[in-house]
Each structure stands twice: as C-alpha cells, then as structure tokens.
Amino acid sequence: MDQSLLQQATAYLPAQILYATAELGIADVLAEGPLSAAEVAARAGADTAAVLRLLRALVGLGVVAQADADTFALTETGAQLRADVPDSIRDTILLCTMPALWHAWGELATAVRTGKPVRDRDTGYTAFETTARHAELSRLYRTAKARASLEFTASAVKVYDFSAFGVVADLGGDCGTFLAAILASAPETRGIVYDLPQAHEQTAETLREAGVADRCEIAGGDAAVAVETGADAYVLNHVLRDMDDDHAVALLRNCRAAMGREARLIVVETVMPVVLSAEDSPAYGMTDLNNLVYAGGRERTAEEYRALLRAAGFAVMSTTNAASTEGLPDYQLIECAPDD
C-alpha cells in the first residue's frame, strides 16, 4: 500500500508539534545548552512530564537530539526556531499554525461548497481579519512575509530597474522590506510606504536598518479606501491575492485614480499556470486554497490578472520573472500603465 496519502493526512501532527515548540519558546531555552526535561519545563513554564513527551517527538523531527535518558540538545535544524537568530522561522511557524488559520483549514470543505472564506463562529471574522485586529498576529504576519520574501526581494531589484522612477509608493508595504531593497538599488529614488498605522513602528525600524530612512516617507492610510497621489510608480506586492475579484478591482481603481498619465503600477504576484502538472510546485494549489479559507482571495492566471487590470483601466506593458524561495513558484512583476 502507498502510504503517502496517509502521511499527508497526519501532517497535522508535526505541524502542531512545531507550533507548541515555537509558542513555548523551547528552542530559546535549549539555546543555553543541553538540559533535562525538568529544566526545560521550569524555564518554559510547562508540565515536566508533558515537556519530556514533546522533546521525544522533536527528536523524531530532527529538532533536538537526545544525549541520554533525560538530556536534550538543540540541533542545527532546531536552531531555526530560536527567536534571536537571523534565519529564524519561529514567527512563520507561529503564523502558519495559529489557531485562527487552523480553524479555517478545518472548514475547507465548507469553503469549497460555498466559495466563501471561513468565518469564526463567535466573532464572524475571517482569519485574515482576525490577524489584522490582533497586534501580535499582525507583527507575526509582517515579519513572516518579509523573511519569506528575502530571496524574491533580492532577485526583483536585480531584474527590474526601479531607478527609472523618482518616487516609488509601496501600497500595503507591511514592514517596508521590499521598498527598502528598492531604494538601496536605486540611490536617487525616494519612497513612500503606505500602510495602516500599526505597521509604522516596524517599518521605520526596517528603513533605518537599511540606511534609507532619509529617502522614505511613512504614510498612514488604507489603499482599499483611497490612494495618495504624487508617486511615479505604485507597487502592490502580494496584495491582490488576498482579495476576491470585486475588491481587487476596487483597489486597482483607487490606484488608477491617484496616478498621473506617465505613472506606472507594478503588481507583484505568483501567476498560476493554466495547466498544472505533477512537476509543478504543490504550493500553487495549496496557496490558492489558503487564500480562499484565510481571506476569500485567490491565485490567478496571467489572463485573469490582465482581466482585473483591464476592468480597472490599466494595460499590461511588461512582465518580469523574479526568483522565489527554493521549492516555491517564481513571482512576476507585472508593469501596467493607465489605459486611456
């Protein structure tokens, strides 16, 4: 019997083991050196017997190594779960396995029946809305998105020349990572990060660390309501995937209303192949369904993006591929101009 489907059906086990490990800060505790289960439990504020069982499970996942009956040490793989290392994936783990998203995926069949995102029975919010209303979850979202896109960001500024624009506005710019890379690659260009106020502190820190804060303005606002005028290029980086078609077109029309005739809109998204094969990354379909249950958004084909843009008054001028994280689909930078 082929066990692969059964293994996939039980993938919730390692996912939640990693969530508990990240939430309890186990990797940070073990960063001190090999410890007993009792010592880990005391530092993590958890039950000793249960921590021992968790540590044994982590041995099987390669996160910790067991030296003797009651001594455990963090492995190189497990060190990625520490909060204080440059390549930390702790925030990403916490975001991907957070209870709101876990609940949403538990209702996938309902979402497929209705074509609508999953809403919490008590609050009525989608997981996306829950994240936006929770300060710590919002921080996790911004940090995880920035870290997940590091390879793409480095690739994008190599393959696309942003120096042609005097002012670049990143709409929904999260913590400013993408715009910081753009400004670093284009020393004469100035920038605007346009996002909700709760992102501003993290954005300011990112821009300072990148050495571009003196060339960048942080503006408060919601592009879904209105977009500021005055930029030569407007960037939507992984924004449209979180929206259904109606909301996406409304946002694009706001962009069009703010833009001069010579301005450009740059949409950054993964583009879904019309025909998928077993050789394609499984992330295409999984991410598409995640967008459905999480926010009611979707991945789109090239023609579907063109249709959205046409409906909002744009013409596609060019598309440029940029590499993503290994094993994930590449992204496209879709350059658009007002279509009068």
Coordinates of C-alpha atoms in Angstrom, one line a residue:
M1 CA 0.0 0.0 0.0
D2 CA 1.2 3.5 -0.9
Q3 CA 1.5 5.3 2.5
S4 CA 2.0 8.8 1.0
L5 CA -1.7 9.9 1.4
L6 CA -1.9 8.6 5.0
Q7 CA 1.3 10.5 5.8
Q8 CA -0.2 13.7 4.3
A9 CA -3.4 13.2 6.3
T10 CA -1.4 13.1 9.5
A11 CA 0.7 16.1 8.7
Y12 CA -1.2 18.0 11.4
L13 CA 0.9 16.1 14.0
P14 CA 4.3 17.6 13.1
A15 CA 2.7 21.0 12.3
Q16 CA 1.2 21.3 15.8
I17 CA 4.3 19.9 17.5
L18 CA 6.3 22.7 15.9
Y19 CA 3.6 25.3 16.9
A20 CA 3.8 24.2 20.5
T21 CA 7.6 24.3 20.4
A22 CA 7.6 27.8 19.0
E23 CA 4.9 29.1 21.3
L24 CA 6.5 27.7 24.4
G25 CA 10.0 29.0 23.3
I26 CA 11.6 25.6 23.7
A27 CA 14.4 26.4 21.2
D28 CA 15.3 29.6 23.0
V29 CA 15.5 27.6 26.3
L30 CA 17.7 24.9 24.7
A31 CA 20.0 27.6 23.2
E32 CA 21.6 27.7 26.7
G33 CA 22.9 24.2 26.1
P34 CA 21.8 20.6 26.8
L35 CA 19.1 20.4 29.5
S36 CA 16.9 17.9 31.2
A37 CA 13.2 17.9 30.6
A38 CA 12.6 19.3 34.1
E39 CA 14.9 22.2 33.4
V40 CA 13.3 22.9 30.1
A41 CA 9.8 22.7 31.7
A42 CA 10.8 25.1 34.5
R43 CA 12.1 27.7 32.1
A44 CA 9.1 27.3 29.7
G45 CA 6.5 27.3 32.5
A46 CA 5.2 23.9 31.4
D47 CA 4.5 20.4 32.8
T48 CA 7.6 18.3 33.1
A49 CA 6.1 15.0 32.0
A50 CA 4.4 16.7 29.0
V51 CA 7.6 18.5 28.0
L52 CA 9.5 15.2 28.1
R53 CA 7.0 13.8 25.6
L54 CA 7.2 16.9 23.4
L55 CA 11.0 16.6 23.4
R56 CA 10.9 13.0 22.4
A57 CA 8.6 13.9 19.5
L58 CA 11.1 16.7 18.5
V59 CA 13.9 14.1 18.3
G60 CA 11.9 12.4 15.6
L61 CA 11.6 15.7 13.7
G62 CA 15.3 16.4 14.0
V63 CA 14.7 19.5 16.1
V64 CA 16.5 18.2 19.2
A65 CA 18.9 15.3 19.9
Q66 CA 18.7 13.1 23.0
A67 CA 22.1 12.5 24.7
D68 CA 20.8 10.2 27.4
A69 CA 17.5 9.3 29.1
D70 CA 16.8 12.8 30.2
T71 CA 19.2 15.2 28.4
F72 CA 18.2 17.0 25.2
A73 CA 20.2 19.4 23.0
L74 CA 19.1 21.7 20.2
T75 CA 20.2 20.7 16.7
E76 CA 21.2 22.9 13.8
T77 CA 17.8 22.4 12.3
G78 CA 16.1 23.2 15.6
A79 CA 18.1 26.4 16.0
Q80 CA 15.9 28.0 13.3
L81 CA 13.1 28.0 15.8
R82 CA 15.0 30.4 18.0
A83 CA 13.7 34.0 18.1
D84 CA 17.1 35.7 18.2
V85 CA 18.8 34.3 15.1
P86 CA 18.9 35.9 11.6
D87 CA 17.4 33.0 9.8
S88 CA 14.7 32.4 12.4
I89 CA 11.5 30.8 11.2
R90 CA 9.7 31.0 14.5
D91 CA 7.4 33.8 13.5
T92 CA 6.5 32.0 10.3
I93 CA 5.7 28.7 12.2
L94 CA 3.5 30.6 14.7
L95 CA 1.7 32.3 11.8
C96 CA 1.2 29.3 9.7
T97 CA -0.2 27.2 12.6
M98 CA -2.0 29.9 14.5
P99 CA -5.5 28.8 15.9
A100 CA -7.5 31.1 13.6
L101 CA -5.9 29.7 10.5
W102 CA -6.0 26.1 11.9
H103 CA -9.7 26.5 12.4
A104 CA -10.2 27.9 8.8
W105 CA -8.4 24.9 7.3
G106 CA -10.7 22.7 9.4
E107 CA -13.6 24.1 7.5
L108 CA -12.1 23.8 4.0
A109 CA -14.9 21.6 2.7
T110 CA -17.4 24.3 3.7
A111 CA -15.3 26.9 1.9
V112 CA -15.2 24.7 -1.2
R113 CA -19.0 24.2 -1.1
T114 CA -19.7 27.9 -0.7
G115 CA -16.8 29.6 -2.4
K116 CA -16.5 31.8 0.6
P117 CA -13.8 32.3 3.2
V118 CA -14.2 30.6 6.6
R119 CA -15.5 32.9 9.4
D120 CA -15.1 32.4 13.1
R121 CA -18.5 31.3 14.6
D122 CA -18.1 33.7 17.6
T123 CA -16.6 36.8 16.0
G124 CA -17.7 36.5 12.4
Y125 CA -14.2 37.4 11.3
T126 CA -12.1 35.6 8.7
A127 CA -8.6 34.5 9.8
F128 CA -7.2 37.5 7.7
E129 CA -9.4 39.9 9.6
T130 CA -8.5 38.3 13.0
T131 CA -4.8 38.8 12.1
A132 CA -5.4 42.4 11.2
R133 CA -7.2 43.1 14.5
H134 CA -4.6 41.4 16.8
A135 CA -1.4 43.4 17.3
E136 CA 0.9 40.4 17.9
L137 CA -0.5 38.4 15.0
S138 CA -0.1 41.5 12.7
R139 CA 3.5 41.7 13.7
L140 CA 4.0 38.0 13.0
Y141 CA 2.4 38.4 9.6
R142 CA 4.6 41.3 8.6
T143 CA 7.8 39.6 9.9
A144 CA 7.0 36.3 8.3
K145 CA 6.1 37.8 5.0
A146 CA 9.3 39.8 5.0
R147 CA 11.5 36.8 5.8
A148 CA 9.7 34.6 3.3
S149 CA 10.3 37.1 0.5
L150 CA 14.0 37.8 1.1
E151 CA 15.2 35.8 -1.9
F152 CA 12.5 37.3 -4.1
T153 CA 13.3 40.8 -3.0
A154 CA 17.0 40.4 -3.8
S155 CA 16.1 38.9 -7.2
A156 CA 13.4 41.5 -8.0
V157 CA 15.8 44.5 -7.7
K158 CA 18.3 42.8 -9.9
V159 CA 15.9 42.0 -12.8
Y160 CA 13.7 45.2 -12.7
D161 CA 15.1 48.7 -12.9
F162 CA 13.4 50.9 -10.3
S163 CA 15.9 53.7 -10.8
A164 CA 13.7 55.0 -13.6
F165 CA 11.2 56.3 -11.1
G166 CA 11.7 59.4 -8.9
V167 CA 9.2 58.3 -6.3
V168 CA 8.0 54.7 -5.6
A169 CA 5.0 54.1 -3.3
D170 CA 4.6 50.6 -1.8
L171 CA 0.9 50.2 -1.0
G172 CA 0.3 47.9 1.9
G173 CA 4.0 47.8 2.4
D174 CA 3.9 45.9 5.6
C175 CA 7.3 46.4 7.4
G176 CA 9.0 48.1 4.4
T177 CA 11.4 45.3 3.4
F178 CA 10.6 45.4 -0.3
L179 CA 10.7 49.2 -0.6
A180 CA 14.0 49.3 1.4
A181 CA 15.5 47.0 -1.1
I182 CA 14.2 49.1 -4.0
L183 CA 15.7 52.3 -2.5
A184 CA 19.0 50.5 -1.8
S185 CA 19.1 49.5 -5.5
A186 CA 18.2 53.0 -6.8
P187 CA 20.1 55.7 -4.8
E188 CA 18.3 58.6 -6.5
T189 CA 14.8 57.3 -5.9
R190 CA 12.6 58.3 -3.0
G191 CA 9.9 56.1 -1.4
I192 CA 6.6 56.1 0.3
V193 CA 5.3 53.2 2.4
Y194 CA 1.6 53.4 2.5
D195 CA 0.0 51.2 5.2
L196 CA -2.1 51.2 8.3
P197 CA -0.6 52.9 11.4
Q198 CA 0.0 49.7 13.3
A199 CA 2.8 48.8 10.8
H200 CA 4.6 52.1 11.1
E201 CA 7.0 51.4 14.0
Q202 CA 8.2 48.2 12.4
T203 CA 8.5 49.9 9.1
A204 CA 10.6 52.7 10.5
E205 CA 13.0 50.2 12.1
T206 CA 13.4 48.3 8.8
L207 CA 14.1 51.5 6.9
R208 CA 16.7 52.7 9.5
E209 CA 18.5 49.4 9.4
A210 CA 18.6 49.5 5.6
G211 CA 20.1 53.0 5.7
V212 CA 17.3 54.5 3.5
A213 CA 15.1 56.2 6.1
D214 CA 16.1 59.6 4.9
R215 CA 14.7 58.9 1.5
C216 CA 11.4 57.4 2.6
E217 CA 8.1 58.7 3.9
I218 CA 5.8 56.5 6.0
A219 CA 2.2 57.4 5.3
G220 CA -0.9 56.2 7.1
G221 CA -3.9 55.0 5.2
D222 CA -5.8 52.2 3.6
A223 CA -5.4 51.8 -0.1
A224 CA -8.7 49.9 -0.2
V225 CA -10.3 53.3 0.6
A226 CA -8.1 55.8 -1.2
V227 CA -4.5 56.1 -2.5
E228 CA -2.3 59.1 -2.2
T229 CA -1.2 61.0 -5.3
G230 CA 2.3 62.0 -6.2
A231 CA 4.3 58.9 -7.0
D232 CA 5.8 57.8 -10.3
A233 CA 5.3 54.1 -9.6
Y234 CA 2.9 52.3 -7.3
V235 CA 3.7 48.8 -6.0
L236 CA 1.2 46.1 -4.9
N237 CA 3.3 43.4 -3.5
H238 CA 1.3 40.2 -2.8
V239 CA -1.8 42.3 -2.1
L240 CA -4.3 41.2 -4.7
R241 CA -4.1 37.5 -3.8
D242 CA -5.8 38.3 -0.5
M243 CA -8.8 39.7 -2.3
D244 CA -11.8 38.5 -4.4
D245 CA -12.2 40.0 -7.8
D246 CA -14.6 42.7 -6.8
H247 CA -12.3 44.0 -4.0
A248 CA -9.2 43.7 -6.2
V249 CA -10.8 45.8 -9.0
A250 CA -11.9 48.4 -6.5
L251 CA -8.4 48.7 -5.1
L252 CA -6.9 48.9 -8.6
R253 CA -9.3 51.7 -9.5
N254 CA -8.2 53.6 -6.4
C255 CA -4.6 53.3 -7.7
R256 CA -5.7 54.4 -11.2
A257 CA -7.4 57.5 -9.7
A258 CA -4.2 58.5 -7.9
M259 CA -1.9 58.0 -10.9
G260 CA -0.8 60.5 -13.5
R261 CA -0.7 59.5 -17.2
E262 CA 3.0 58.7 -17.1
A263 CA 2.9 56.8 -13.8
R264 CA 3.2 53.0 -13.6
L265 CA 1.6 50.3 -11.4
I266 CA 3.8 47.3 -10.6
V267 CA 1.8 44.2 -9.4
V268 CA 3.9 41.5 -7.8
E269 CA 2.3 38.1 -7.6
T270 CA 2.7 34.4 -8.3
V271 CA 1.0 33.6 -11.6
M272 CA -0.9 30.4 -11.7
P273 CA -0.3 28.1 -14.7
V274 CA -3.3 27.4 -16.8
V275 CA -2.5 23.7 -16.7
L276 CA -0.7 22.2 -13.7
S277 CA 1.4 19.0 -13.8
A278 CA 3.0 16.8 -11.1
E279 CA 6.3 18.6 -11.8
D280 CA 4.9 22.0 -10.8
S281 CA 5.2 23.1 -7.2
P282 CA 2.3 21.9 -5.0
A283 CA 2.4 25.4 -3.5
Y284 CA 0.3 26.7 -6.4
G285 CA -2.8 24.8 -5.3
M286 CA -2.1 24.9 -1.6
T287 CA -1.6 28.6 -1.5
D288 CA -4.7 29.2 -3.7
L289 CA -6.8 27.2 -1.2
N290 CA -5.1 29.0 1.7
N291 CA -6.2 32.3 0.2
L292 CA -9.7 31.0 -0.1
V293 CA -10.1 29.9 3.6
Y294 CA -8.0 32.7 5.0
A295 CA -9.3 35.8 3.3
G296 CA -11.5 34.9 0.3
G297 CA -8.7 35.7 -2.1
R298 CA -7.2 33.6 -4.8
E299 CA -4.2 32.9 -7.0
R300 CA -4.8 33.9 -10.7
T301 CA -3.6 33.0 -14.1
A302 CA -1.9 35.7 -16.3
E303 CA -5.1 36.2 -18.3
E304 CA -7.1 36.6 -15.0
Y305 CA -4.7 39.3 -13.9
R306 CA -5.0 41.0 -17.2
A307 CA -8.8 40.9 -16.9
L308 CA -8.7 42.5 -13.5
L309 CA -6.3 45.2 -14.7
R310 CA -8.4 46.0 -17.8
A311 CA -11.5 46.3 -15.6
A312 CA -9.7 48.9 -13.5
G313 CA -8.4 50.9 -16.5
F314 CA -4.9 49.5 -16.9
A315 CA -2.9 48.0 -19.8
V316 CA -0.1 45.5 -19.1
M317 CA 3.2 46.8 -20.5
S318 CA 5.6 44.1 -19.5
T319 CA 6.1 41.1 -17.2
T320 CA 9.4 40.2 -15.5
N321 CA 10.1 36.9 -13.6
A322 CA 11.8 37.0 -10.2
A323 CA 13.1 34.0 -8.3
S324 CA 11.4 33.0 -5.1
T325 CA 12.5 30.8 -2.2
E326 CA 13.7 27.4 -3.4
G327 CA 10.9 25.0 -4.0
L328 CA 8.3 27.7 -4.4
P329 CA 6.9 29.2 -7.6
D330 CA 8.6 32.2 -9.1
Y331 CA 7.0 35.6 -8.9
Q332 CA 6.1 38.0 -11.7
L333 CA 6.4 41.8 -11.7
I334 CA 3.6 43.0 -13.9
E335 CA 4.2 46.6 -15.1
C336 CA 1.0 48.4 -16.0
A337 CA 0.1 51.8 -17.4
P338 CA -3.1 53.8 -17.4
D339 CA -5.2 52.8 -20.4
D340 CA -6.9 55.8 -21.7

